[in-house]
Coordinates of C-alpha atoms and ligand atoms in Angstrom, one line a residue:
M1 CA -64.1 -22.0 27.2
I2 CA -62.5 -19.6 24.7
P3 CA -65.5 -18.9 22.4
E4 CA -65.7 -20.0 18.7
A5 CA -66.3 -16.5 17.7
K6 CA -62.7 -15.7 19.6
I7 CA -61.0 -18.8 18.3
A8 CA -62.1 -17.8 14.6
E9 CA -61.2 -14.2 15.2
I10 CA -56.9 -15.5 15.8
R11 CA -57.4 -17.6 13.3
E12 CA -58.5 -15.2 10.5
R13 CA -56.3 -12.3 12.2
T14 CA -52.9 -14.7 12.0
D15 CA -50.7 -14.2 9.2
L16 CA -49.7 -17.7 8.3
V17 CA -47.1 -17.1 5.9
A18 CA -45.3 -15.0 8.3
L19 CA -45.7 -17.6 11.2
V20 CA -44.9 -20.4 9.7
G21 CA -41.8 -18.4 8.1
E22 CA -40.8 -18.3 11.3
Y23 CA -39.3 -22.3 10.7
V24 CA -39.4 -22.3 7.1
R25 CA -38.0 -20.6 4.2
L26 CA -40.8 -20.3 1.9
K27 CA -40.4 -18.9 -2.0
R28 CA -43.5 -17.6 -3.6
T29 CA -45.3 -19.7 -6.2
G30 CA -48.4 -18.6 -7.6
V31 CA -50.7 -18.0 -5.5
S32 CA -49.2 -20.3 -2.8
Y33 CA -45.6 -20.1 -1.2
K34 CA -43.6 -23.8 -1.0
G35 CA -41.1 -24.6 1.0
L36 CA -38.9 -27.5 2.7
C37 CA -41.5 -29.0 5.1
P38 CA -41.0 -28.9 8.7
F39 CA -42.7 -32.4 9.9
H40 CA -40.0 -34.6 8.0
D41 CA -36.9 -35.2 6.1
E42 CA -36.8 -34.1 2.4
R43 CA -34.8 -32.3 -0.3
T44 CA -37.4 -30.9 -2.7
P45 CA -40.1 -28.8 -1.0
S46 CA -43.6 -30.6 -1.5
F47 CA -44.5 -28.2 1.6
H48 CA -47.4 -25.2 0.5
V49 CA -48.7 -22.3 2.4
H50 CA -51.9 -21.0 1.4
P51 CA -52.7 -17.6 2.3
E52 CA -55.9 -16.6 1.4
R53 CA -57.3 -19.9 2.5
N54 CA -54.9 -19.8 5.7
F55 CA -54.0 -23.2 5.3
Y56 CA -51.0 -25.3 5.0
H57 CA -50.1 -28.6 3.2
C58 CA -47.4 -31.3 2.8
F59 CA -47.9 -33.6 -0.1
G60 CA -44.6 -35.5 1.2
C61 CA -46.4 -36.5 4.6
Q62 CA -50.1 -34.6 4.2
A63 CA -49.5 -32.7 7.3
S64 CA -52.3 -29.8 6.8
G65 CA -54.2 -27.7 8.7
D66 CA -54.6 -23.9 9.9
A67 CA -52.2 -21.5 12.3
I68 CA -53.4 -23.4 15.3
A69 CA -52.6 -26.7 13.9
F70 CA -49.2 -25.7 12.7
L71 CA -48.5 -24.9 16.4
T72 CA -49.1 -28.1 18.2
A73 CA -47.9 -29.8 15.6
I74 CA -44.1 -27.9 15.5
E75 CA -43.7 -27.0 18.8
G76 CA -45.9 -29.9 20.4
L77 CA -48.7 -27.5 22.3
S78 CA -51.9 -28.3 23.4
F79 CA -54.7 -26.2 21.4
V80 CA -55.5 -24.0 24.1
E81 CA -51.3 -23.1 24.6
A82 CA -51.4 -22.7 21.1
L83 CA -54.0 -20.3 21.1
E84 CA -52.4 -18.4 23.5
R85 CA -49.5 -17.8 21.9
L86 CA -50.9 -16.6 18.7
A87 CA -53.2 -14.3 20.7
D88 CA -49.7 -12.9 22.4
R89 CA -48.2 -12.3 18.9
L90 CA -51.6 -10.9 17.8
G91 CA -51.6 -8.5 21.1
M92 CA -55.2 -10.1 21.7
E93 CA -56.6 -10.5 25.2
L94 CA -58.2 -13.7 25.7
P95 CA -61.0 -14.3 27.8
R96 CA -60.4 -15.9 30.9
E97 CA -63.1 -17.2 33.5
R98 CA -63.9 -15.4 36.8
A99 CA -61.0 -12.6 35.7
D100 CA -59.8 -10.0 38.1
R101 CA -58.7 -7.6 35.7
D102 CA -56.0 -5.9 37.7
E103 CA -55.2 -9.4 39.2
V104 CA -54.2 -10.4 35.5
R105 CA -52.5 -7.2 34.4
R106 CA -49.9 -7.4 37.9
E107 CA -49.6 -10.9 37.0
R108 CA -47.9 -10.5 33.6
E109 CA -46.5 -7.2 34.6
L110 CA -44.7 -9.6 36.9
R111 CA -44.2 -12.5 34.6
D112 CA -42.5 -10.1 31.8
L113 CA -40.6 -8.3 35.0
R114 CA -39.1 -11.8 35.4
Y115 CA -38.1 -12.5 32.2
A116 CA -36.5 -9.1 31.4
I117 CA -34.3 -9.5 34.8
L118 CA -32.9 -13.2 33.5
D119 CA -32.7 -11.7 29.7
A120 CA -30.5 -8.8 31.6
A121 CA -28.1 -11.4 33.6
A122 CA -27.9 -13.3 30.1
G123 CA -26.7 -10.2 28.7
F124 CA -24.3 -9.1 31.4
Y125 CA -22.7 -12.6 31.5
I126 CA -22.6 -12.6 27.6
D127 CA -20.9 -9.3 27.8
F128 CA -18.5 -10.4 30.5
L129 CA -17.4 -13.7 28.5
K130 CA -16.5 -11.9 25.2
Q131 CA -15.0 -8.6 26.6
A132 CA -13.6 -8.9 30.1
P133 CA -10.3 -9.6 30.1
E134 CA -10.8 -11.3 33.7
A135 CA -13.1 -13.7 31.6
R136 CA -9.9 -15.3 29.5
L137 CA -10.2 -18.3 31.6
A138 CA -14.0 -18.7 30.8
R139 CA -12.6 -18.3 27.3
E140 CA -9.9 -20.8 27.8
E141 CA -12.0 -23.6 28.8
L142 CA -14.0 -23.1 25.6
E143 CA -10.9 -23.5 24.0
T144 CA -10.1 -26.2 25.3
R145 CA -13.1 -27.8 24.8
G146 CA -13.2 -26.6 21.4
I147 CA -16.7 -24.8 21.2
E148 CA -16.5 -22.7 18.4
N149 CA -17.9 -18.6 18.8
E150 CA -20.8 -20.2 16.8
T151 CA -22.1 -22.8 19.0
A152 CA -21.0 -20.4 22.0
D153 CA -23.9 -17.9 20.4
A154 CA -26.2 -20.0 20.0
F155 CA -26.8 -21.4 23.1
R156 CA -25.9 -17.8 25.0
L157 CA -22.6 -19.0 26.8
G158 CA -21.7 -16.7 29.5
A159 CA -19.4 -15.9 32.5
A160 CA -19.7 -14.8 36.1
P161 CA -16.6 -12.5 37.3
N162 CA -14.9 -13.7 40.2
A163 CA -16.3 -11.0 42.6
W164 CA -19.4 -11.0 45.3
D165 CA -21.7 -8.4 43.4
A166 CA -21.2 -7.8 40.2
L167 CA -25.0 -9.0 39.0
A168 CA -26.6 -7.4 42.4
S169 CA -24.5 -4.0 41.4
H170 CA -26.1 -4.8 37.2
L171 CA -29.1 -5.5 38.1
H172 CA -29.1 -2.3 40.3
S173 CA -27.9 0.0 38.0
K174 CA -30.5 -1.1 35.5
R175 CA -33.4 0.0 38.4
F176 CA -34.7 -3.9 38.5
D177 CA -36.7 -4.8 41.7
L178 CA -33.7 -7.1 43.4
R179 CA -36.2 -8.8 45.3
V180 CA -37.8 -10.7 41.6
A181 CA -34.0 -11.1 41.0
E182 CA -33.6 -13.1 44.4
S183 CA -37.0 -14.9 43.8
L184 CA -35.1 -16.2 40.8
G185 CA -32.4 -17.1 42.8
L186 CA -29.9 -14.8 40.3
I187 CA -28.8 -13.6 44.0
V188 CA -29.1 -14.5 47.6
K189 CA -30.2 -12.1 50.3
R190 CA -26.8 -11.3 52.9
K191 CA -27.6 -13.2 56.2
G192 CA -27.9 -10.8 58.9
R193 CA -27.6 -7.2 56.9
D194 CA -28.6 -5.3 53.9
G195 CA -28.1 -6.0 50.2
Y196 CA -27.8 -8.9 48.2
Y197 CA -24.7 -11.5 46.6
D198 CA -24.4 -13.2 43.2
R199 CA -25.3 -16.6 43.4
F200 CA -22.8 -17.6 40.6
R201 CA -19.2 -16.2 40.9
H202 CA -16.0 -17.4 38.7
R203 CA -18.1 -19.6 36.5
L204 CA -19.0 -20.7 33.2
L205 CA -23.1 -20.1 32.4
F206 CA -24.9 -22.2 30.5
P207 CA -28.5 -20.5 30.4
I208 CA -31.5 -22.5 30.7
V209 CA -34.2 -21.7 28.1
D210 CA -38.0 -23.2 27.8
L211 CA -40.2 -24.0 24.6
H212 CA -40.9 -20.7 23.9
G213 CA -36.8 -19.5 23.9
R214 CA -37.1 -17.3 27.1
I215 CA -34.2 -17.8 29.6
I216 CA -35.6 -19.5 32.7
A217 CA -32.6 -19.9 34.9
F218 CA -29.0 -20.5 34.8
S219 CA -26.8 -23.5 35.1
G220 CA -22.7 -22.7 36.3
R221 CA -20.0 -24.8 35.3
A222 CA -16.9 -24.1 38.0
L223 CA -13.5 -22.5 36.4
P224 CA -10.0 -23.5 37.6
D225 CA -8.7 -20.2 40.0
A226 CA -6.0 -18.1 38.5
E227 CA -3.0 -19.8 38.8
G228 CA -4.9 -22.8 37.1
R229 CA -5.1 -25.2 39.2
P230 CA -8.4 -26.3 41.1
G231 CA -9.5 -23.4 43.9
S232 CA -8.5 -24.2 47.5
E233 CA -12.3 -24.9 48.5
A234 CA -12.9 -27.3 45.5
P235 CA -15.9 -25.7 44.6
A236 CA -19.4 -27.5 43.3
K237 CA -18.3 -28.5 39.8
Y238 CA -22.1 -27.5 38.2
I239 CA -24.3 -25.1 40.4
N240 CA -27.8 -24.8 39.1
S241 CA -30.6 -22.0 39.9
P242 CA -32.7 -23.0 42.6
E243 CA -36.4 -23.8 41.1
S244 CA -38.2 -20.8 41.0
P245 CA -41.6 -19.4 39.9
V246 CA -40.7 -19.9 35.9
Y247 CA -38.0 -22.7 36.5
K248 CA -39.2 -26.6 37.5
K249 CA -36.0 -28.5 36.6
G250 CA -37.5 -32.1 35.8
E251 CA -39.9 -30.1 33.2
I252 CA -36.4 -29.1 31.2
L253 CA -34.4 -30.8 29.0
Y254 CA -31.2 -28.6 28.2
G255 CA -31.1 -28.1 24.5
L256 CA -34.2 -29.4 23.6
F257 CA -35.2 -25.6 22.7
E258 CA -32.6 -25.3 20.2
G259 CA -33.5 -28.7 18.5
R260 CA -36.5 -29.0 18.9
L261 CA -36.8 -28.7 15.1
D262 CA -34.4 -31.0 13.8
A263 CA -35.9 -33.6 16.0
R264 CA -39.4 -33.0 14.9
R265 CA -37.7 -33.2 11.2
Q266 CA -35.6 -36.6 12.2
G267 CA -38.2 -38.0 14.5
E268 CA -35.4 -38.7 16.7
I269 CA -34.0 -36.9 19.9
L270 CA -30.6 -37.9 21.2
V271 CA -30.1 -38.3 25.0
C272 CA -27.0 -37.1 26.5
E273 CA -26.0 -36.6 30.7
G274 CA -24.1 -33.2 30.2
N275 CA -24.1 -29.2 29.0
F276 CA -21.2 -30.0 27.0
D277 CA -22.2 -33.1 25.3
V278 CA -25.2 -31.0 24.0
L279 CA -22.9 -28.2 22.6
A280 CA -20.3 -31.3 21.4
L281 CA -23.0 -32.6 19.5
H282 CA -24.9 -30.0 18.3
Q283 CA -21.7 -28.6 17.1
A284 CA -21.0 -32.3 14.7
G285 CA -24.1 -31.5 13.2
S286 CA -26.3 -33.7 15.5
R287 CA -28.6 -30.9 17.1
H288 CA -31.2 -32.8 18.0
A289 CA -29.5 -33.6 21.4
V290 CA -30.7 -32.7 24.6
A291 CA -29.8 -33.6 28.4
P292 CA -31.6 -33.6 31.6
M293 CA -30.5 -30.9 34.1
G294 CA -28.8 -33.0 36.7
T295 CA -31.2 -35.1 37.4
A296 CA -31.5 -38.6 36.3
F297 CA -33.7 -39.0 33.3
T298 CA -37.6 -39.1 34.1
E299 CA -41.2 -39.6 32.7
M300 CA -42.0 -35.8 32.4
H301 CA -39.1 -36.1 29.8
A302 CA -40.1 -38.9 28.2
R303 CA -43.4 -36.9 27.7
L304 CA -41.2 -33.8 26.7
I305 CA -39.5 -35.5 23.5
R306 CA -42.8 -37.4 22.9
R307 CA -44.1 -33.8 21.9
F308 CA -41.5 -34.1 19.2
A309 CA -40.1 -37.4 18.3
E310 CA -40.7 -41.2 18.6
Q311 CA -37.2 -42.3 18.9
V312 CA -34.7 -41.6 21.5
T313 CA -30.9 -42.6 21.2
L314 CA -29.1 -42.8 24.4
V315 CA -25.9 -41.4 24.0
F316 CA -24.2 -41.6 28.2
D317 CA -21.4 -42.1 28.7
S318 CA -19.3 -45.5 28.7
D319 CA -18.8 -45.8 32.7
A320 CA -21.1 -48.1 35.5
A321 CA -23.2 -45.3 36.2
G322 CA -23.7 -44.6 32.5
R323 CA -24.9 -47.9 32.2
K324 CA -26.9 -48.0 35.5
A325 CA -28.9 -44.4 33.8
V326 CA -29.4 -46.9 30.5
E327 CA -31.1 -49.5 32.8
A328 CA -33.4 -47.0 34.7
A329 CA -33.9 -45.1 31.4
Q330 CA -35.5 -48.5 29.5
P331 CA -38.9 -48.7 31.4
I332 CA -39.5 -45.1 31.3
L333 CA -39.1 -45.7 27.8
A334 CA -40.9 -48.2 27.0
K335 CA -44.0 -47.0 29.0
A336 CA -44.1 -43.4 27.3
G337 CA -44.3 -45.6 24.0
L338 CA -40.2 -44.4 23.1
R339 CA -38.5 -46.3 20.6
A340 CA -34.7 -46.5 22.1
R341 CA -31.5 -47.4 20.9
V342 CA -28.4 -47.0 22.8
L343 CA -24.6 -45.7 21.5
S344 CA -22.1 -47.4 22.9
L345 CA -19.1 -45.3 23.2
P346 CA -16.0 -47.1 23.7
E347 CA -14.0 -47.4 27.5
G348 CA -13.4 -44.0 29.3
D349 CA -15.2 -41.9 26.5
D350 CA -17.8 -39.5 27.2
P351 CA -19.8 -37.6 24.1
D352 CA -17.8 -34.6 24.2
S353 CA -14.4 -36.4 24.5
F354 CA -15.7 -39.2 22.1
L355 CA -16.1 -36.3 19.3
R356 CA -13.2 -33.9 19.6
R357 CA -11.2 -37.7 19.2
V358 CA -13.2 -38.8 16.0
G359 CA -15.3 -36.0 15.0
S360 CA -18.2 -36.3 13.6
D361 CA -17.8 -39.0 10.5
G362 CA -17.0 -41.1 13.8
L363 CA -19.8 -40.2 15.4
R364 CA -22.2 -41.0 12.3
E365 CA -20.2 -44.3 11.9
Q366 CA -20.8 -45.7 15.5
M367 CA -24.4 -44.7 15.1
E368 CA -25.0 -47.1 12.7
H369 CA -24.0 -49.7 15.3
A370 CA -26.4 -48.5 17.9
R371 CA -28.3 -51.3 18.7
G372 CA -32.0 -51.1 20.7
I373 CA -32.3 -50.6 23.9
V374 CA -33.1 -54.2 24.8
D375 CA -30.6 -55.8 23.0
H376 CA -27.8 -53.9 24.9
L377 CA -29.2 -54.7 28.2
I378 CA -29.4 -58.1 26.9
E379 CA -25.6 -57.9 25.1
L380 CA -24.7 -56.2 28.6
A381 CA -25.7 -59.0 30.8
A382 CA -24.4 -61.5 28.9
S383 CA -20.7 -60.4 27.9
E384 CA -20.8 -59.4 31.8
A385 CA -21.6 -63.1 33.3
G386 CA -19.0 -65.4 33.6
T387 CA -18.9 -68.9 31.7
Q388 CA -20.3 -70.4 35.1
P389 CA -23.7 -71.8 34.8
S390 CA -24.6 -69.9 38.3
E391 CA -23.2 -66.9 36.7
K392 CA -25.3 -67.2 33.7
S393 CA -28.6 -68.2 35.3
R394 CA -28.3 -65.0 37.6
A395 CA -27.6 -63.0 34.6
I396 CA -30.7 -64.2 33.2
A397 CA -32.2 -63.8 36.1
S398 CA -31.8 -60.1 36.0
L399 CA -33.3 -59.2 33.1
H400 CA -36.4 -60.3 34.1
G401 CA -37.2 -56.6 34.8
V402 CA -36.1 -55.5 31.5
I403 CA -38.3 -58.3 29.7
K404 CA -41.5 -57.3 31.8
N405 CA -41.3 -53.6 30.7
I406 CA -41.9 -54.5 27.3
E407 CA -45.9 -54.3 26.3
S408 CA -46.4 -56.5 23.5
P409 CA -46.3 -60.4 24.2
I410 CA -45.2 -61.3 20.7
E411 CA -42.3 -58.6 21.2
A412 CA -41.1 -60.2 25.1
Q413 CA -41.2 -63.6 23.4
L414 CA -38.7 -63.0 20.7
Y415 CA -36.8 -61.2 22.9
I416 CA -36.9 -64.6 25.3
E417 CA -35.5 -66.5 22.4
R418 CA -32.5 -63.9 21.7
I419 CA -31.8 -64.0 25.6
A420 CA -31.4 -67.9 25.5
R421 CA -29.5 -67.9 22.1
R422 CA -27.0 -65.8 23.4
F423 CA -26.9 -67.3 26.6
G424 CA -26.5 -70.8 24.9
V425 CA -29.5 -72.4 26.4
N426 CA -31.6 -74.2 24.3
D427 CA -34.9 -74.6 26.1
I428 CA -36.5 -71.7 26.1
Q429 CA -39.1 -73.0 28.2
L430 CA -35.9 -72.9 31.0
V431 CA -35.3 -69.0 30.6
K432 CA -39.2 -68.1 30.8
R433 CA -39.4 -70.0 34.1
E434 CA -35.9 -68.4 35.4
L435 CA -37.3 -64.9 34.0
R436 CA -40.7 -65.6 35.9
R437 CA -39.0 -67.1 39.3
A438 CA -37.2 -63.7 39.3
S439 CA -40.3 -61.5 39.0
R440 CA -42.2 -63.5 40.9
G441 CA -44.8 -64.4 38.2
E442 CA -45.6 -61.1 36.7
L443 CA -44.4 -61.9 33.6
F444 CA -47.2 -62.6 31.5
N445 CA -50.1 -61.0 33.0
K446 CA -50.8 -58.0 30.1
S447 CA -54.3 -56.8 30.0
D448 CA -55.8 -56.0 27.2
A449 CA -56.4 -52.6 28.9
S450 CA -52.8 -51.0 28.7
F451 CA -52.8 -51.3 24.6
S452 CA -56.2 -49.4 23.9
S453 CA -55.2 -46.7 26.6
K454 CA -51.9 -46.2 24.7
R455 CA -53.7 -45.9 21.5
A456 CA -55.9 -43.4 23.0
Q457 CA -53.2 -41.4 24.3
S458 CA -51.4 -41.2 20.8
A459 CA -54.4 -39.9 18.8
P460 CA -53.7 -36.8 17.1
P461 CA -54.3 -33.7 19.3
Y462 CA -56.1 -31.6 16.7
T463 CA -57.7 -33.6 13.4
P464 CA -61.4 -30.7 13.0
A465 CA -63.1 -32.7 9.9
A466 CA -63.4 -29.4 8.6
I467 CA -59.4 -28.7 7.4
E468 CA -59.7 -31.7 5.6
A469 CA -62.8 -30.5 3.8
D470 CA -61.0 -27.3 3.4
L471 CA -58.2 -29.2 1.7
I472 CA -60.1 -31.3 -0.8
G473 CA -61.1 -27.9 -1.6
I474 CA -57.9 -26.3 -2.5
I475 CA -57.0 -29.3 -4.4
L476 CA -60.2 -29.0 -6.7
D477 CA -59.1 -25.2 -7.1
H478 CA -55.7 -26.0 -7.5
P479 CA -54.9 -29.1 -9.6
S480 CA -51.3 -28.1 -10.1
L481 CA -50.7 -28.5 -6.3
C482 CA -50.9 -32.2 -7.0
D483 CA -48.2 -32.2 -9.1
Ligands
LIG501 ZN1 -43.9 -33.2 4.9

């Protein structure tokens, strides 16, 4: 437990205008500051910060609170995480239970060292990409893909030299502890003799960033060899850092840090499959695009997204694997309470190739035709089934899992009617029977418990009554805020 007095001290000492100013361009108006709200989409500013009261309020969406509330809301942090981050900013120590001072200090030093090494590695790769004559192939790869310098800078792209110990020597020359670099997966111990070799060689490198903006890992894409053809050993297309004390691959969405504020404002996140898709979408103005790190879409990803948005649009490849991925994601998204749509790309396209062909206007137009995920799966099943009755009944039965995952019985009923219409079956009871048969009677056994537990989860994380009282006070003191 963190003592109330400590919490109050953090709240008092935090410069709210400076904190909010890291996210919102604020302009002074009298005693308060004003800017475009980071929590909803608006053209004229209705977001106010009151430095004297240490308080913010939006007259558009009613978001309001103190520094802790602001951080929990904008970064999707828990109360304690927000406190820790504010304490860090102030250079304060939070009291910990049974804290062994020396141990805490050692842990902190090791943590700082890890991030310093990862940062040094990223700097090394960036310099190589930008300056080294040998990095020509990497620069050409970016050019071919239409990645602009601004985008490459925003994502801190780099390249690894075609050498065995370029990074290891660099880190050694900077006097970093190479054992720590090894624990981060940057270098690998040589078998049977001393020394280390680089994990990433002759690759384009994408730094993986956590929600604090710290580099925690790398994803490396193979480059063609100097003759312009794939290397004779055909290296793996992508190599990612192994998991480490700072990197758990299932807990990261590539692009989420860069896109989180746009996602928050728009209430939506685009999920695609690869790093280049994220870059292409970001560059086309859809900065709220993310991709899992070489894994399928998981519940952990859905929970991460839920911290920033309520709606997901899946932008997967139009191939069979992409279709499977949509099917697999549906129950996970439904369970997390996320509304989901699917953007269908033309046959043979991925987001990257599609954008290069049609540009951001074409993407926007395609977005308008994005369908709800259940409608999408019904349509897919219907278009793949032939005209034979046996094919149709099989296709209907294949939708039982989709319907079963829908929490609201009314919604499920409406989709069943839609299935009946789409497949040209007049009797809805027949469709129900087919679905029920396929899912062995599990179709309508929804208990009320699942509804109430979901409501409990979506309760706002931090809404002390004191804030509301304070807010009323502000409005009474400053009636001009209401205009
Ligand atoms: Zn607002």
